Structure formats: structure tokens, C-alpha cells
Amino acid sequence: MAGTGAETEPTGERTRTARTLVRGLDVLEAVAAADDGIGVSEIAATVGFDKGTVSRLLGTLRSRGYVHQRTDRRFEIGSRVDWLAGRYRGRIEVVRAAAEGHARDLCARTRETVHVAVREGLDVVYVAQEQPDRAVRVDSAVGTRLPLRRTAMGRAMLAALGPREREALLAALRQDAVVAGDGFDEAELLSDVAAAARRGWAAVDRHDDVTRLAAAITGPLGDPVAALALSGPAYRVEPELAAYAAAVVATAEAISADLARQS
């Protein structure tokens, strides 16, 4: 019995820490969404926490520079957020700069839409898009965020991970799906990832008559930092599947090589 208690206590502590972190992020986002500052009571009403909890979280955020309290007692975003944003933009720009020319060339050769996305936690975020001059084409705006588990690019990145890292990410995806109440076919995901690991490119069936082919873009250490995808109507892409898949893989490898040279 003592052993069981010793095992569950750290888990409970981790759960409390994770809950506090999420609450802190909710408070920070409430401050960021306010156009002219926001007070403690307004934040509490927005995020659904009591004022005491909000005050404690604001105190921590203020001490780290993520929020600033004005003379009128209202809170606004602090300078540390700008630092974080700069770091984020820098990371994205490195990937975008390496991918831009290659993605444009792939789009020109295939006359299909090409996307580049980076992984953010359990999501993929589109950071670049090249579109052909065609009436029927796939359009996903830069900045679009999608659950990693539902995308070809997510499958490509999962396939490029080592076994331990992949299983850890899959466990997190399972938990996220439970929390979101968003069920997914795990057997299908695992089958797609295994196929992607064998052949070097991934696909996903969203039952929307669009074929999506993706390959991971790796960083200097060989870890998947982004992914490249070609998307188009199934009636155009399927007849060219082998050639387009090979082109996607070659393009992702060229981008990865450029990233390695920049390191």
C-alpha cells in the first residue's frame, strides 16, 4: 500500500502543476485580449476563476514581466511577451526562409497547393503557403492551427520521431482527445504513421475528396521541426501519386539540408 501511495503522489503534484500552468495561460490570454487593460474582477469573470486565484496568478506573471499593472490598477501585456514573440517569430522565419523557394518550385512543377507547417505542442500551425493559378485548389490560410493527429503533416512528423518520443507524443494525443471530447481512430493513425515511416511520406483520409501528401522537415539534429504537404483534388493528384510523393520527399529533404547549413 505504501508503494502505491508513493507512486500516486507525484502524479497528483504534476496534475496540480499542469492545472496551475493552464490557469496562468488563461489569465495571460485574457489580459492580451483586452484592448485597454483589464481589472482583476473582469479577468475572474472571463476565465471563471475566483478573484484570489486570479490575483495570485497575476502576481506571478507580473514578477516575470509577462503582465504590467498600470497606475489605474488595470493590467496589460508586459515586455516579456514581446521577447517571447520575437523568439517565436525568429524560429518561424528560419523555417519559412529555408522552405519558401523550394515550396514555390514544387507548386510550380505540380500545379497544386503546397503548405509548410511547424509543430506547436499537439497542433500543427501553417507558416507558409504556395498556391497554383487554378480554379479548383486547396486553401488553408497561413496561421491556421489544426490538431496534429488529424493531419498528414502531423503523421509525417510522428513517423520521423524516434520510438520513445513517438510513443510519448501519442500518449499526449490520446489524452488531449479525451479532454477535448474529440474522438479519433487511433488504429488508423498508427497504421498511417507506420506506412509513413516505411516510405518516407504520409497521407490522411479526411473523406473530402482531397489528397494530401506530406513529408517531415528535419532540423540540424535530425528531429522533425516542420513538415511540407502537397494538397489537391483527388482526381488530379491520385493519377500522379508516386511522382508527387517522391517530389514532396525530395523537397522536404532539400529544405532540411538548407536548415542544416544555416545551423
mmCIF file with all atom_site columns, N, CA and C in Angstrom, residues 9 36 79 109 111 148 157 165 180 208 236 251 254 260:
data_model
loop_
_atom_site.group_PDB
_atom_site.id
_atom_site.type_symbol
_atom_site.label_atom_id
_atom_site.label_alt_id
_atom_site.label_comp_id
_atom_site.label_asym_id
_atom_site.label_entity_id
_atom_site.label_seq_id
_atom_site.pdbx_PDB_ins_code
_atom_site.Cartn_x
_atom_site.Cartn_y
_atom_site.Cartn_z
_atom_site.occupancy
_atom_site.B_iso_or_equiv
_atom_site.pdbx_formal_charge
_atom_site.auth_seq_id
_atom_site.auth_comp_id
_atom_site.auth_asym_id
_atom_site.auth_atom_id
_atom_site.pdbx_PDB_model_num
ATOM 1  N N  . GLU A 1 9   ? 1.383   10.108 -5.512  1.00 0.00 ? 9   GLU A N  1
ATOM 2  C CA . GLU A 1 9   ? 1.601   11.467 -5.049  1.00 0.00 ? 9   GLU A CA 1
ATOM 3  C C  . GLU A 1 9   ? 2.282   12.352 -6.096  1.00 0.00 ? 9   GLU A C  1
ATOM 4  N N  . ASP A 1 36  ? -7.838  47.842 -23.756 1.00 0.00 ? 36  ASP A N  1
ATOM 5  C CA . ASP A 1 36  ? -7.383  48.971 -22.941 1.00 0.00 ? 36  ASP A CA 1
ATOM 6  C C  . ASP A 1 36  ? -7.192  48.555 -21.489 1.00 0.00 ? 36  ASP A C  1
ATOM 7  N N  . SER A 1 79  ? 6.475   43.441 -21.199 1.00 0.00 ? 79  SER A N  1
ATOM 8  C CA . SER A 1 79  ? 7.521   43.375 -22.224 1.00 0.00 ? 79  SER A CA 1
ATOM 9  C C  . SER A 1 79  ? 8.049   41.970 -22.459 1.00 0.00 ? 79  SER A C  1
ATOM 10 N N  . ARG A 1 109 ? 5.826   23.130 -60.279 1.00 0.00 ? 109 ARG A N  1
ATOM 11 C CA . ARG A 1 109 ? 6.007   21.884 -61.022 1.00 0.00 ? 109 ARG A CA 1
ATOM 12 C C  . ARG A 1 109 ? 4.751   21.010 -61.008 1.00 0.00 ? 109 ARG A C  1
ATOM 13 N N  . ARG A 1 111 ? 1.579   22.168 -59.931 1.00 0.00 ? 111 ARG A N  1
ATOM 14 C CA . ARG A 1 111 ? 0.377   22.998 -60.045 1.00 0.00 ? 111 ARG A CA 1
ATOM 15 C C  . ARG A 1 111 ? -0.677  22.597 -59.004 1.00 0.00 ? 111 ARG A C  1
ATOM 16 N N  . LEU A 1 148 ? -2.661  17.975 -34.558 1.00 0.00 ? 148 LEU A N  1
ATOM 17 C CA . LEU A 1 148 ? -1.630  17.182 -35.224 1.00 0.00 ? 148 LEU A CA 1
ATOM 18 C C  . LEU A 1 148 ? -2.163  15.813 -35.639 1.00 0.00 ? 148 LEU A C  1
ATOM 19 N N  . MET A 1 157 ? 5.419   14.000 -39.201 1.00 0.00 ? 157 MET A N  1
ATOM 20 C CA . MET A 1 157 ? 6.303   14.341 -38.094 1.00 0.00 ? 157 MET A CA 1
ATOM 21 C C  . MET A 1 157 ? 6.354   13.210 -37.062 1.00 0.00 ? 157 MET A C  1
ATOM 22 N N  . GLU A 1 165 ? 10.110  8.902  -28.335 1.00 0.00 ? 165 GLU A N  1
ATOM 23 C CA . GLU A 1 165 ? 9.476   10.213 -28.494 1.00 0.00 ? 165 GLU A CA 1
ATOM 24 C C  . GLU A 1 165 ? 8.104   10.071 -29.141 1.00 0.00 ? 165 GLU A C  1
ATOM 25 N N  . ALA A 1 180 ? -10.660 16.952 -24.965 1.00 0.00 ? 180 ALA A N  1
ATOM 26 C CA . ALA A 1 180 ? -11.417 17.742 -25.940 1.00 0.00 ? 180 ALA A CA 1
ATOM 27 C C  . ALA A 1 180 ? -12.736 17.080 -26.315 1.00 0.00 ? 180 ALA A C  1
ATOM 28 N N  . ASP A 1 208 ? -12.912 13.921 -47.908 1.00 0.00 ? 208 ASP A N  1
ATOM 29 C CA . ASP A 1 208 ? -13.369 15.161 -48.526 1.00 0.00 ? 208 ASP A CA 1
ATOM 30 C C  . ASP A 1 208 ? -12.902 15.306 -49.974 1.00 0.00 ? 208 ASP A C  1
ATOM 31 N N  . ARG A 1 236 ? -7.032  14.796 -59.479 1.00 0.00 ? 236 ARG A N  1
ATOM 32 C CA . ARG A 1 236 ? -5.815  15.265 -60.129 1.00 0.00 ? 236 ARG A CA 1
ATOM 33 C C  . ARG A 1 236 ? -4.566  14.641 -59.516 1.00 0.00 ? 236 ARG A C  1
ATOM 34 N N  . THR A 1 251 ? 11.664  17.482 -51.854 1.00 0.00 ? 251 THR A N  1
ATOM 35 C CA . THR A 1 251 ? 11.590  18.888 -51.462 1.00 0.00 ? 251 THR A CA 1
ATOM 36 C C  . THR A 1 251 ? 11.814  19.050 -49.961 1.00 0.00 ? 251 THR A C  1
ATOM 37 N N  . ALA A 1 254 ? 15.438  18.707 -49.274 1.00 0.00 ? 254 ALA A N  1
ATOM 38 C CA . ALA A 1 254 ? 16.189  19.898 -49.679 1.00 0.00 ? 254 ALA A CA 1
ATOM 39 C C  . ALA A 1 254 ? 16.050  21.009 -48.641 1.00 0.00 ? 254 ALA A C  1
ATOM 40 N N  . ALA A 1 260 ? 20.082  22.646 -42.107 1.00 0.00 ? 260 ALA A N  1
ATOM 41 C CA . ALA A 1 260 ? 21.326  22.146 -41.535 1.00 0.00 ? 260 ALA A CA 1
ATOM 42 C C  . ALA A 1 260 ? 22.487  23.087 -41.854 1.00 0.00 ? 260 ALA A C  1
#
